[in-house]
Coordinates of N, CA, C and O and ligand atoms in Angstrom, one line a residue:
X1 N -11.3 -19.1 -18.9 CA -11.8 -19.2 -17.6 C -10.6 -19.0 -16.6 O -9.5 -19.6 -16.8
X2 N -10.8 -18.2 -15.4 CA -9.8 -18.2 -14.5 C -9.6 -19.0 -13.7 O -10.4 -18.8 -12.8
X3 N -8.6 -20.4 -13.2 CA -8.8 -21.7 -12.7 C -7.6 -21.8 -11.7 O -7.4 -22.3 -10.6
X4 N -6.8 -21.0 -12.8 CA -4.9 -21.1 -11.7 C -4.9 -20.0 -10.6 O -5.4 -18.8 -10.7
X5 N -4.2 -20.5 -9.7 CA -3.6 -20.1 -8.7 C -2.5 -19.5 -8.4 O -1.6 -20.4 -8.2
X6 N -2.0 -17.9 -8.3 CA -0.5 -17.7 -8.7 C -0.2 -17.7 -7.3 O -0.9 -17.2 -6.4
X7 N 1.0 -18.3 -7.2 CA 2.1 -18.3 -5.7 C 2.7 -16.9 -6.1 O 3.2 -17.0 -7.2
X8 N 2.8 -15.8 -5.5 CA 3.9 -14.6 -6.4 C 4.9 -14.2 -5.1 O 4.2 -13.7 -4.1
X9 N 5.8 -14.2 -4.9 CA 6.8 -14.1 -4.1 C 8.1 -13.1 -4.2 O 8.5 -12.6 -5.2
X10 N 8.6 -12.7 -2.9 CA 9.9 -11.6 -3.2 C 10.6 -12.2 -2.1 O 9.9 -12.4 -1.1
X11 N 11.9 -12.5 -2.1 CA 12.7 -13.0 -1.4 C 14.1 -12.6 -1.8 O 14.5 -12.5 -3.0
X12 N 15.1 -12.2 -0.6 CA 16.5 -11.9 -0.7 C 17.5 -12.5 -0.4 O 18.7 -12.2 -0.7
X13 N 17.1 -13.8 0.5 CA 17.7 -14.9 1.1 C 17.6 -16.1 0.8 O 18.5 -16.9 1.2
X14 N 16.5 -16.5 -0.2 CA 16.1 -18.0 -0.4 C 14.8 -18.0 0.5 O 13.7 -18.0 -0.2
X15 N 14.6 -18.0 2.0 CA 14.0 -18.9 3.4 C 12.3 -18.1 2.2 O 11.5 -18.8 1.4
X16 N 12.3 -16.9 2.4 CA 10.7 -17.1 1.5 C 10.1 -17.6 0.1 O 9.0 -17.5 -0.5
X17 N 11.4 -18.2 -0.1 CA 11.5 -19.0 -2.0 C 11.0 -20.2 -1.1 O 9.9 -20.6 -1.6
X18 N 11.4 -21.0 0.0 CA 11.4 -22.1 0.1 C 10.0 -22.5 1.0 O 9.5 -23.6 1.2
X19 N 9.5 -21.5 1.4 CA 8.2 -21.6 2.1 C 7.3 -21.4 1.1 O 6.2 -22.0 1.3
X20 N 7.3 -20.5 -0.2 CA 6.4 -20.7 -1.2 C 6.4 -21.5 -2.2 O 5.7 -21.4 -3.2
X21 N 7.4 -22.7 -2.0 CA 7.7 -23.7 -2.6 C 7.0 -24.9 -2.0 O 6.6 -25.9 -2.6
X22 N 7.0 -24.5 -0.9 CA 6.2 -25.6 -0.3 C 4.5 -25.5 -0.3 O 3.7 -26.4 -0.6
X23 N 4.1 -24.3 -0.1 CA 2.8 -23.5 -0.4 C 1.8 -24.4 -1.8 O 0.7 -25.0 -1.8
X24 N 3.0 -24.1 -2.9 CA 2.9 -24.6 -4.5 C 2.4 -25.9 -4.0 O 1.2 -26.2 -4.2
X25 N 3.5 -26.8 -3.4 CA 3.1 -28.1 -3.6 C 2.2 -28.7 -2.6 O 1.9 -29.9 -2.7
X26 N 1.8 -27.9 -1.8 CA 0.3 -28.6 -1.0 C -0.9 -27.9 -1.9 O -2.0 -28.5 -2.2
X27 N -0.7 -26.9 -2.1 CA -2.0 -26.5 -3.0 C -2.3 -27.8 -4.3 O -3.2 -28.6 -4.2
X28 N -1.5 -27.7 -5.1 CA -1.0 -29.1 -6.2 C -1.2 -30.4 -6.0 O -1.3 -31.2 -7.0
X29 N -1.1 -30.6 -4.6 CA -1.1 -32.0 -4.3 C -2.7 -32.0 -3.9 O -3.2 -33.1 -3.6
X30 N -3.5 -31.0 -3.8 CA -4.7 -31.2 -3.8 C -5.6 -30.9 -5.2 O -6.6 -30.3 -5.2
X31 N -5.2 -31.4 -6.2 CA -5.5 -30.9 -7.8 C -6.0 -29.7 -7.5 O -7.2 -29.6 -7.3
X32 N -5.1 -28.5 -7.5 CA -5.4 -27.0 -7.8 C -3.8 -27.0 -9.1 O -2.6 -27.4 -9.0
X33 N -4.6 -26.3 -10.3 CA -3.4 -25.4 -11.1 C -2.9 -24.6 -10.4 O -3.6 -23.8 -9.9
X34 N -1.5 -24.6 -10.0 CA -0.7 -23.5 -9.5 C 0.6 -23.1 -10.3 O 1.4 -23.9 -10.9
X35 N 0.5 -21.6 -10.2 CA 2.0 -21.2 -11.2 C 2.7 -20.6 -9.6 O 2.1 -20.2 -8.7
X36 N 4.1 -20.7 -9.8 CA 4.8 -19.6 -8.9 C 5.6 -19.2 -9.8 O 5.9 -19.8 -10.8
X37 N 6.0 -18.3 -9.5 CA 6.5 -17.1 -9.7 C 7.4 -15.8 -8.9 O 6.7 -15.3 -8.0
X38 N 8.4 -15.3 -8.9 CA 8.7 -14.3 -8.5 C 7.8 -13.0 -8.8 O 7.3 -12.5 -9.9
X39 N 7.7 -12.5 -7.5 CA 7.0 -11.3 -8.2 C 6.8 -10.3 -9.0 O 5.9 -9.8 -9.6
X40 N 8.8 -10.1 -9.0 CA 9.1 -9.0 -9.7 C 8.6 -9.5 -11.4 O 8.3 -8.8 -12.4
X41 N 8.8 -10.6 -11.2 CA 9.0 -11.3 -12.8 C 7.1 -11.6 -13.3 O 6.5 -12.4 -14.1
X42 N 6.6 -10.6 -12.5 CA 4.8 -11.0 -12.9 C 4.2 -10.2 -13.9 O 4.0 -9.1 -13.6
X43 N 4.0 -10.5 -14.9 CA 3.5 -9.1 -15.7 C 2.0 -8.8 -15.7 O 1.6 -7.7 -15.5
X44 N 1.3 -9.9 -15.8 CA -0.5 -9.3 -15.4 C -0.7 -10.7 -14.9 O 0.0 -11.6 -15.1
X45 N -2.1 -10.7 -14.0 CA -2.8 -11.4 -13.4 C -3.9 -12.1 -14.3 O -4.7 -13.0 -14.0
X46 N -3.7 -11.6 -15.1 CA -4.6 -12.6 -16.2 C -4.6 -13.9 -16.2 O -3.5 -14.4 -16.5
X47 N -5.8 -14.7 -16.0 CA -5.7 -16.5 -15.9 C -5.7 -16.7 -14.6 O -6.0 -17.9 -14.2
X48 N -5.6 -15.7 -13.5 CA -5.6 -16.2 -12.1 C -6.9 -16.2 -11.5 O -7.5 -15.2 -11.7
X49 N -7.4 -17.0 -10.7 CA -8.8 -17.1 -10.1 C -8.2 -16.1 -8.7 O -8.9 -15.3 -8.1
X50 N -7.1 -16.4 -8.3 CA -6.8 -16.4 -7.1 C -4.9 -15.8 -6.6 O -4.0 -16.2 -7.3
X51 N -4.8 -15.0 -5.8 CA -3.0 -14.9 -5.8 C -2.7 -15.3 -4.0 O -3.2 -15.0 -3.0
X52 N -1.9 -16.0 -4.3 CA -1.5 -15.9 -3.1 C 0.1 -15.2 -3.0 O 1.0 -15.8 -3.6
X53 N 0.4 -13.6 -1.9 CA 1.3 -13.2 -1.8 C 2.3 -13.7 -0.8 O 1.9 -14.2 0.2
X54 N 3.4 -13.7 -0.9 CA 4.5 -13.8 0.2 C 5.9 -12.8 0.2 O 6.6 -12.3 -0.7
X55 N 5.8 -12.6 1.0 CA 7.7 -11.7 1.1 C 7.8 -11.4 2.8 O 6.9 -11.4 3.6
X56 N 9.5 -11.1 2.9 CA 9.7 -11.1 4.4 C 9.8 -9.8 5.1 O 9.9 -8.9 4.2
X57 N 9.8 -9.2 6.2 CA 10.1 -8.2 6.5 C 11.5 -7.8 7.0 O 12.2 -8.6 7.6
X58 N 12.0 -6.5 6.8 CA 13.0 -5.9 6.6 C 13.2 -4.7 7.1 O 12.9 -3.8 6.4
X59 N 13.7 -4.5 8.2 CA 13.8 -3.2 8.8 C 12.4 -2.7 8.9 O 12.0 -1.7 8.2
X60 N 11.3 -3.7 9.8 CA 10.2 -2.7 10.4 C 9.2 -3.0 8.5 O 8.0 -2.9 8.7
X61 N 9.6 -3.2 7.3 CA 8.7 -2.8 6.5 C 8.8 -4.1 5.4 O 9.8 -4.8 5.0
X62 N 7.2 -4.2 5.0 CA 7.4 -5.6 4.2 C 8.1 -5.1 2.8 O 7.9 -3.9 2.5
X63 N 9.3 -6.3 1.9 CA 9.8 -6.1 1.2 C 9.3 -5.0 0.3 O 8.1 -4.8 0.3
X64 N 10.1 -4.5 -0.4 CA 9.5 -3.5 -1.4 C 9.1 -4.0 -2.9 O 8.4 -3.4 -3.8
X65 N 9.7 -5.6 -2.8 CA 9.1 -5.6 -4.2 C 7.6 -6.2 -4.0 O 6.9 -6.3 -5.0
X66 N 7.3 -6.5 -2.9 CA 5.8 -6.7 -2.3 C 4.7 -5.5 -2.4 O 3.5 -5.7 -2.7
X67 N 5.3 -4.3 -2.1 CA 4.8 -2.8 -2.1 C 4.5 -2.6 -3.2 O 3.4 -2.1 -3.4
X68 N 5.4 -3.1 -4.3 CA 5.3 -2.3 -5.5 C 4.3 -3.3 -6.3 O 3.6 -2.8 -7.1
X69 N 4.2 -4.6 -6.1 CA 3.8 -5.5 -6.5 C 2.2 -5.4 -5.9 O 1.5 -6.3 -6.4
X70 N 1.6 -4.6 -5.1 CA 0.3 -4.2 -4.4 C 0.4 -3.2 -5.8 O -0.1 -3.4 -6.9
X71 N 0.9 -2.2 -5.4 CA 0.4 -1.0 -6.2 C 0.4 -1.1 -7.8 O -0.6 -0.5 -8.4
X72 N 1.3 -1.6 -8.3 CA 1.3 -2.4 -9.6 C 0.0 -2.9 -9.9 O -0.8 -2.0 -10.4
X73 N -0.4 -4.2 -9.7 CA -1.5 -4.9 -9.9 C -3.0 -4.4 -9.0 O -3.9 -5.2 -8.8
X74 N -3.0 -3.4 -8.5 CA -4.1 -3.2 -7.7 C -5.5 -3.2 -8.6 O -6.4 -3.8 -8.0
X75 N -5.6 -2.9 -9.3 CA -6.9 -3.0 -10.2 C -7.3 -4.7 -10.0 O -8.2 -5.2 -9.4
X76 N -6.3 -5.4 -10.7 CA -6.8 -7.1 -10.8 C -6.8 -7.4 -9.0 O -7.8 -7.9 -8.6
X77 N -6.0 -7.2 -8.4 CA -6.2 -7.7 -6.9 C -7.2 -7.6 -6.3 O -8.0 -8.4 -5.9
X78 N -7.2 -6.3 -6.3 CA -9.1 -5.6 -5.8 C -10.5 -6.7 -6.4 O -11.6 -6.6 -5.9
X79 N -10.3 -7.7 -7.7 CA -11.1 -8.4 -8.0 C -11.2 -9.9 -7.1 O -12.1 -10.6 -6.7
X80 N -9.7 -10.0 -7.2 CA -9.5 -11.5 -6.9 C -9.3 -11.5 -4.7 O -9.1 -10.6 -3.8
X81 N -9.5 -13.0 -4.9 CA -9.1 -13.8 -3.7 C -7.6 -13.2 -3.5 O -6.8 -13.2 -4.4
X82 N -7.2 -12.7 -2.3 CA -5.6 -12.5 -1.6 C -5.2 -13.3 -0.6 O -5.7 -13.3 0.5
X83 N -4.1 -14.2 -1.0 CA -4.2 -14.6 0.6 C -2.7 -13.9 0.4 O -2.0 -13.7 -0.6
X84 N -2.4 -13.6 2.2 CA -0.6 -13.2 2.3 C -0.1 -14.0 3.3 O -0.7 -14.5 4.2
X85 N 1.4 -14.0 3.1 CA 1.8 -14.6 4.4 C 3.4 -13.7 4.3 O 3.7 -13.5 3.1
X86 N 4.1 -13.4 5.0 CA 5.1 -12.6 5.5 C 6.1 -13.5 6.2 O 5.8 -14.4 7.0
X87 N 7.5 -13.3 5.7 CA 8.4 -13.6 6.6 C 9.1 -13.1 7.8 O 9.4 -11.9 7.6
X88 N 9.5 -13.3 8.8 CA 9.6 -13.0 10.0 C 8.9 -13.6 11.5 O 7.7 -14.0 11.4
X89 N 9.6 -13.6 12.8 CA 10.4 -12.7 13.1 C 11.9 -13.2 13.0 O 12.0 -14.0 12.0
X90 N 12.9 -13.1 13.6 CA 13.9 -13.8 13.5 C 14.6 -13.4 14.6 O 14.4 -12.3 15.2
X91 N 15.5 -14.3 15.1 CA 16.2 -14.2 16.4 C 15.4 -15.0 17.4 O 15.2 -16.2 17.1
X92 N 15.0 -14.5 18.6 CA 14.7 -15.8 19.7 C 13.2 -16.6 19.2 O 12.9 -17.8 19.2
X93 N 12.4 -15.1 18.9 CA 10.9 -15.7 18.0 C 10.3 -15.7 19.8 O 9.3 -16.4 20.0
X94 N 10.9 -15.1 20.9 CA 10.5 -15.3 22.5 C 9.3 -13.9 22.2 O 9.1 -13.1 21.2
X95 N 8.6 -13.9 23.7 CA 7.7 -12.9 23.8 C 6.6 -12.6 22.4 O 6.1 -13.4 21.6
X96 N 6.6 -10.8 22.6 CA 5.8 -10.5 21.5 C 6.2 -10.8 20.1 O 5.4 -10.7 19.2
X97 N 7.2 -11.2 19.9 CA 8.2 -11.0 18.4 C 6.5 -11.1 17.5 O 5.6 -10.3 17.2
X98 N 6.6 -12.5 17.4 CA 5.2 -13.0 16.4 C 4.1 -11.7 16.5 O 3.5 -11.1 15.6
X99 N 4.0 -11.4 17.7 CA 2.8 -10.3 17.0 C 3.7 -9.1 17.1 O 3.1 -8.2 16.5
X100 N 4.4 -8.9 17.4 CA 5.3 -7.3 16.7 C 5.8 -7.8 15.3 O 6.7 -7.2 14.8
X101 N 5.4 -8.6 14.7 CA 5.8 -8.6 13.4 C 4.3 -8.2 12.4 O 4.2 -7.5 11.4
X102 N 3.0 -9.3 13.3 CA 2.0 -9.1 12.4 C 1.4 -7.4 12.7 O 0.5 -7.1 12.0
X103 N 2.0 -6.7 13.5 CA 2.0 -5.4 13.6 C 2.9 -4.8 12.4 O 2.2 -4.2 11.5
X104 N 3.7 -4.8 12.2 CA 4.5 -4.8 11.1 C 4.1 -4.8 9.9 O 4.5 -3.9 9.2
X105 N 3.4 -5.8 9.4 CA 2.7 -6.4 8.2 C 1.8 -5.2 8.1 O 1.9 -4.5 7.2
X106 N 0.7 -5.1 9.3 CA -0.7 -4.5 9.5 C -0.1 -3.2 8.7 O -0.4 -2.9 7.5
X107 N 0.7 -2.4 9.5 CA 0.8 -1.4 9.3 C 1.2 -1.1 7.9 O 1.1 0.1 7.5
X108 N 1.7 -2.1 7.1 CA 1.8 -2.0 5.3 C 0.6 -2.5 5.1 O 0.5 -2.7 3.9
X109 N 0.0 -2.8 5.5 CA -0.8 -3.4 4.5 C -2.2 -2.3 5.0 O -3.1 -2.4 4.2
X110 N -2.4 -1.6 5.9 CA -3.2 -0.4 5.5 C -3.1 0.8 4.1 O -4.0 1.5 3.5
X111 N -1.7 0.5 3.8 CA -1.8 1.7 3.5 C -2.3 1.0 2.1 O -2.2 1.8 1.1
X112 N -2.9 -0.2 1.7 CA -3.8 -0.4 0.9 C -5.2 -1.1 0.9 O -5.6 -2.2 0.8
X113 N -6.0 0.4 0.9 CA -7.2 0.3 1.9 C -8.0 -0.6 1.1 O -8.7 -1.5 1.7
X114 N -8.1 -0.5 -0.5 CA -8.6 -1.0 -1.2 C -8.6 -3.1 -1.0 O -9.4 -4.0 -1.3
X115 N -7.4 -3.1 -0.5 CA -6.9 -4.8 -0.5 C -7.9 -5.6 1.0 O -8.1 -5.3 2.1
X116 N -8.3 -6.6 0.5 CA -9.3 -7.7 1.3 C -8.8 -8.9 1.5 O -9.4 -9.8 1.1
X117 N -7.4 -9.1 2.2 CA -6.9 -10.6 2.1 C -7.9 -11.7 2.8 O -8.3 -11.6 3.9
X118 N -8.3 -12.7 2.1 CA -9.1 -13.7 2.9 C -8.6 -14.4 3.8 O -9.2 -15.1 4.6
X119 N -6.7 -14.2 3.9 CA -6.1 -14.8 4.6 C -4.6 -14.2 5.2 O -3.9 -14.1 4.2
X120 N -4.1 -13.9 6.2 CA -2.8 -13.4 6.5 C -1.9 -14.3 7.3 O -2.4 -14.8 8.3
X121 N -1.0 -14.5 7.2 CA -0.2 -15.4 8.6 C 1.5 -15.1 8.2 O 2.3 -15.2 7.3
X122 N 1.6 -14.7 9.4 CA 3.5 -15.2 9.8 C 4.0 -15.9 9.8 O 3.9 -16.6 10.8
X123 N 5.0 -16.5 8.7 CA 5.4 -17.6 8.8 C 6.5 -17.9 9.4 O 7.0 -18.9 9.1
X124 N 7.0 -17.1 10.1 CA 8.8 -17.0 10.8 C 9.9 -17.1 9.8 O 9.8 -17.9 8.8
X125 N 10.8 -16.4 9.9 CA 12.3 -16.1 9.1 C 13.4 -17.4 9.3 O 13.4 -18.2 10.2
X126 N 14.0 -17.1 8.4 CA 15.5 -17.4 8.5 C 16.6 -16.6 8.6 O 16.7 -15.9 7.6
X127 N 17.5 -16.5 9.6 CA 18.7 -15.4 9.7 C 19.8 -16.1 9.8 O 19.9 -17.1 10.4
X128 N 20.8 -15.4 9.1 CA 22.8 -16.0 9.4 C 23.3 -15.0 8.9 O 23.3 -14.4 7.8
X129 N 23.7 -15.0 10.0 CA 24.9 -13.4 10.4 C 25.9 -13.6 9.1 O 26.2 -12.8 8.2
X130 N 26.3 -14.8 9.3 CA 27.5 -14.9 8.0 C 27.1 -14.7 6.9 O 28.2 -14.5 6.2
X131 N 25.9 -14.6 5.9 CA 25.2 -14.4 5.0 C 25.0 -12.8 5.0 O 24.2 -12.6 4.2
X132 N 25.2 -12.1 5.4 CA 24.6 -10.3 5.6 C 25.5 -10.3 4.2 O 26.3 -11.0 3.7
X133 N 24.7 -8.9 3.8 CA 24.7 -8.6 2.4 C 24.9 -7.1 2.6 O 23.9 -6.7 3.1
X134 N 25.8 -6.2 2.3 CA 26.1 -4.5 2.3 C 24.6 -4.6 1.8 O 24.1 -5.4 1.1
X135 N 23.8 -2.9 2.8 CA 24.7 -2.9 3.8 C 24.4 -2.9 5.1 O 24.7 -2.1 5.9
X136 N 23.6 -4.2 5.2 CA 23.3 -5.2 6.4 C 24.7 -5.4 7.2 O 25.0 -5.3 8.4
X137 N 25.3 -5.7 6.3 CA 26.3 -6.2 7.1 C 27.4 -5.5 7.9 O 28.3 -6.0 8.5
X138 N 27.2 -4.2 7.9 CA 27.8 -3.0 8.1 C 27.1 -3.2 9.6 O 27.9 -3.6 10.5
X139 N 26.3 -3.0 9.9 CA 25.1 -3.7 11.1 C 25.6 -4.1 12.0 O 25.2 -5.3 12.1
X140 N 26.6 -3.8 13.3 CA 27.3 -4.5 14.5 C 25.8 -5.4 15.5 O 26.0 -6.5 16.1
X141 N 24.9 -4.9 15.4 CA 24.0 -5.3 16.3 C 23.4 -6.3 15.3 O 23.0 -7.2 16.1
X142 N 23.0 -6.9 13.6 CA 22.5 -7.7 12.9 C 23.9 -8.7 13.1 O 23.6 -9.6 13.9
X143 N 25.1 -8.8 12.8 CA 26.1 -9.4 12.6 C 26.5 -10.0 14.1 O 27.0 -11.1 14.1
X144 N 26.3 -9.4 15.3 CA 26.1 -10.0 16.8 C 25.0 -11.2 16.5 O 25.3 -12.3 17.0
X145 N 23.9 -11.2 15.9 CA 22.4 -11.8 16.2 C 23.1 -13.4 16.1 O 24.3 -13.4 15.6
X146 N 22.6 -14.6 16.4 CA 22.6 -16.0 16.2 C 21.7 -16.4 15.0 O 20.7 -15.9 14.6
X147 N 22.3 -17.2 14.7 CA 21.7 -17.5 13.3 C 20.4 -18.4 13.7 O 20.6 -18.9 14.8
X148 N 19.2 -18.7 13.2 CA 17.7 -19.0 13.4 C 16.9 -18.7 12.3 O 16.7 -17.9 11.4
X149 N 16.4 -20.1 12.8 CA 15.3 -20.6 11.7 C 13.9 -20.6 12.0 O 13.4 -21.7 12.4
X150 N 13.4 -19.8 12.0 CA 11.4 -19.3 13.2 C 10.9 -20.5 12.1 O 10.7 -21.5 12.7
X151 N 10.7 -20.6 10.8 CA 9.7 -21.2 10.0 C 9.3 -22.5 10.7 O 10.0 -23.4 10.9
X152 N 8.0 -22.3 10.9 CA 7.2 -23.7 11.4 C 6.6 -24.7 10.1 O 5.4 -24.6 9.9
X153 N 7.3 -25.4 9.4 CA 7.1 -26.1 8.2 C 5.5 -26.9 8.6 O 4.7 -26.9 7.7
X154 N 5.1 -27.6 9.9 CA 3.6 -27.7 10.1 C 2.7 -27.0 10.0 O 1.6 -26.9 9.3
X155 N 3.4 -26.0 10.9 CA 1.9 -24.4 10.7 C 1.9 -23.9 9.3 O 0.8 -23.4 9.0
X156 N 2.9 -24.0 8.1 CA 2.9 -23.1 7.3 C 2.2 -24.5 6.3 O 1.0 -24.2 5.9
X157 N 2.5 -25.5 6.1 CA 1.9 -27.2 5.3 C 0.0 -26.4 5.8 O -0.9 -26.0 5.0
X158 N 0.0 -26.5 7.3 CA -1.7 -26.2 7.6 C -2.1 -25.2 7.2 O -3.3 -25.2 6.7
X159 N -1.2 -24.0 7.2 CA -2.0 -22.9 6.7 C -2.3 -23.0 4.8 O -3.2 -22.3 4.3
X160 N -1.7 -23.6 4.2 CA -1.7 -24.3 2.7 C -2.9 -25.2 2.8 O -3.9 -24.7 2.3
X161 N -3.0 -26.5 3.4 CA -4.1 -26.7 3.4 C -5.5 -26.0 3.9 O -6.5 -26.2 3.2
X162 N -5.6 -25.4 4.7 CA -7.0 -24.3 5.1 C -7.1 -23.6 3.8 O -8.2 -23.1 3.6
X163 N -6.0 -23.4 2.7 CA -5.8 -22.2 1.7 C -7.2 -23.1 0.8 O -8.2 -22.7 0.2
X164 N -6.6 -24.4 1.1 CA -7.1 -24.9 -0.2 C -8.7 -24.9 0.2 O -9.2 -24.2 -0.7
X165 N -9.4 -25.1 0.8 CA -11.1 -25.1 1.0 C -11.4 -23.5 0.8 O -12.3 -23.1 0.1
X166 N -10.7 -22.9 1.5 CA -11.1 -21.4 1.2 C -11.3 -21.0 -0.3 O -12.4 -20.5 -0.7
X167 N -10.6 -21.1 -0.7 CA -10.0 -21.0 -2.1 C -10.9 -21.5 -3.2 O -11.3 -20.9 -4.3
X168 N -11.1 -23.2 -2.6 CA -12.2 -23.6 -3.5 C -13.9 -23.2 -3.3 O -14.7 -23.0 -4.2
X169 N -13.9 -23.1 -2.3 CA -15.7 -21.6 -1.7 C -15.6 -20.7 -2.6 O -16.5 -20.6 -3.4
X170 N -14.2 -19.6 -2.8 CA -14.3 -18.4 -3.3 C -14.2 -18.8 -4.9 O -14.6 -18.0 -5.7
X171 N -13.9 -20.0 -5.2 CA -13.9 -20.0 -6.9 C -15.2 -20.3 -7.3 O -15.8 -19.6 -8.2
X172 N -15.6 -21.3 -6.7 CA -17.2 -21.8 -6.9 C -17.4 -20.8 -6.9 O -17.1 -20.2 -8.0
X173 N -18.0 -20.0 -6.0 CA -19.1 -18.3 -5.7 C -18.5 -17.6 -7.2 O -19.3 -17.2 -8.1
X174 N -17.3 -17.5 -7.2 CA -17.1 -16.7 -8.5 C -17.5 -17.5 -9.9 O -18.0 -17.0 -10.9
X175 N -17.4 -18.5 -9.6 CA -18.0 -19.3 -10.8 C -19.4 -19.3 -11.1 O -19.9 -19.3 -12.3
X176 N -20.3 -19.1 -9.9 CA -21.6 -18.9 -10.0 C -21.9 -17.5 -10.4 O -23.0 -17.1 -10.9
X177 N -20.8 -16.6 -9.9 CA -21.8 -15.0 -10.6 C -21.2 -15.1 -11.9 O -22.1 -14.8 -12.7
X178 N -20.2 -15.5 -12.6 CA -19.8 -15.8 -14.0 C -21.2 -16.4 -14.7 O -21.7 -15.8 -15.6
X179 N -21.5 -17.4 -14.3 CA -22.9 -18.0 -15.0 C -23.8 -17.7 -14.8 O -24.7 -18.2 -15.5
Ligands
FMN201 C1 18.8 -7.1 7.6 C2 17.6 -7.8 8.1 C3 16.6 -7.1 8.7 C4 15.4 -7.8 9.1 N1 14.4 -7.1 9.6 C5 13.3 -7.7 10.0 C6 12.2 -7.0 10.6 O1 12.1 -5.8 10.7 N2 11.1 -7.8 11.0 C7 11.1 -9.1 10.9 O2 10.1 -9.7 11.3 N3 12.1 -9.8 10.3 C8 13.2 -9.1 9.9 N4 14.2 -9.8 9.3 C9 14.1 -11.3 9.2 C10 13.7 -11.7 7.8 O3 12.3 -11.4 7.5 C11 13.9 -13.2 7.7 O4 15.3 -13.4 7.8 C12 13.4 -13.7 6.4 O5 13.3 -15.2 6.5 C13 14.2 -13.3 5.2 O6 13.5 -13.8 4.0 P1 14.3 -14.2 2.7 O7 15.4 -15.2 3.0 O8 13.3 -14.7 1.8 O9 14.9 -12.9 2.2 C14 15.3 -9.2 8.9 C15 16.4 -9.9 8.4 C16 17.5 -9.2 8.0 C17 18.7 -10.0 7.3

């Protein structure tokens, strides 16, 4: 029977390792089975009732092992519960940022028409200039930026708990066309 919950994640920095770490443990602390996982490191969706995605964005586009990790698994996805959540924006987090990011998101995540997330949210980035990695760091205008931390640890704990009632509706209903 399918009961667990996979956390599946892509991160280059840590900040979306540590927002789906926290994800794990509010779902968990409400008795749900949860695995996490790196994405890249997923080989099938088998055993999962449910996935919940994360990775940050990068030059305008969500991570690529997030991309690849849609098109990979699209057959089992297209069955199951999706929830996503995206990292960014970073820097002031003033004005539109928040929604020029979920603009951002939107626009990958059309190009998989097939995909039905029951849930999407921005969780805000982490940036430090001193951390840039070739060849970011090549970057006069990233390496100017102030270092910032957008992640709202309440909004992102709430959006984990809402995950969890949702989550348990959508397993029940699947449990009932199973029997
Ligand atoms: C080189 C670089 C480019 C980025 N580009 C974007 C972007 O286009 N949109 C956005 O919202 N955030 C952008 N960010 C912010 C990242 O999404 C944010 O730092 C995130 O927390 C990184 O996640 P990670 O630590 O899990 O790799 C960028 C960060 C860096 C370092």
């Amino acid at each position: 029977m399918e009961t667990k919950i996979l956390v599946a994640y892509a991160s280059s920095y840590g900040s979306t390792q540590e927002i789906a770490e926290e994800i794990t443990k509010v779902l968990r602390s409400q008795d749900l089975e949860v695995d996490l996982q790196l994405m890249r490191q997923v080989n099938t969706l088998d055993g999962y009732f449910a996935v919940v995605l994360g990775a940050p964005l990068y030059m305008f586009h969500w991570h690529k092992d997030a991309l690849h990790f849609l098109a990979r698994h699209q057959n089992a996805l297209a069955r199951k519960p999706v929830a996503i959540f995206a990292g960014g924006p970073f820097g002031s987090g003033d004005g539109n940022e928040w929604q020029e990011v979920r603009s951002q998101l939107d626009k990958e995540l059309v190009k998989f028409p097939w995909l039905r997330p029951v849930a999407v949210e921005i969780v805000g980035g982490r940036f430090d200039p001193a951390k840039l990695r070739f060849p970011y760091s090549l970057i006069p205008a990233l390496r100017q930026m102030p270092a910032s931390d957008l992640r709202d640890w309440e909004a992102i704990r709430s959006w984990a708990n809402d995950l969890v009632s949702l989550l348990r509706v959508q397993n029940n209903n699947h449990q009932l066309e199973l029997a």
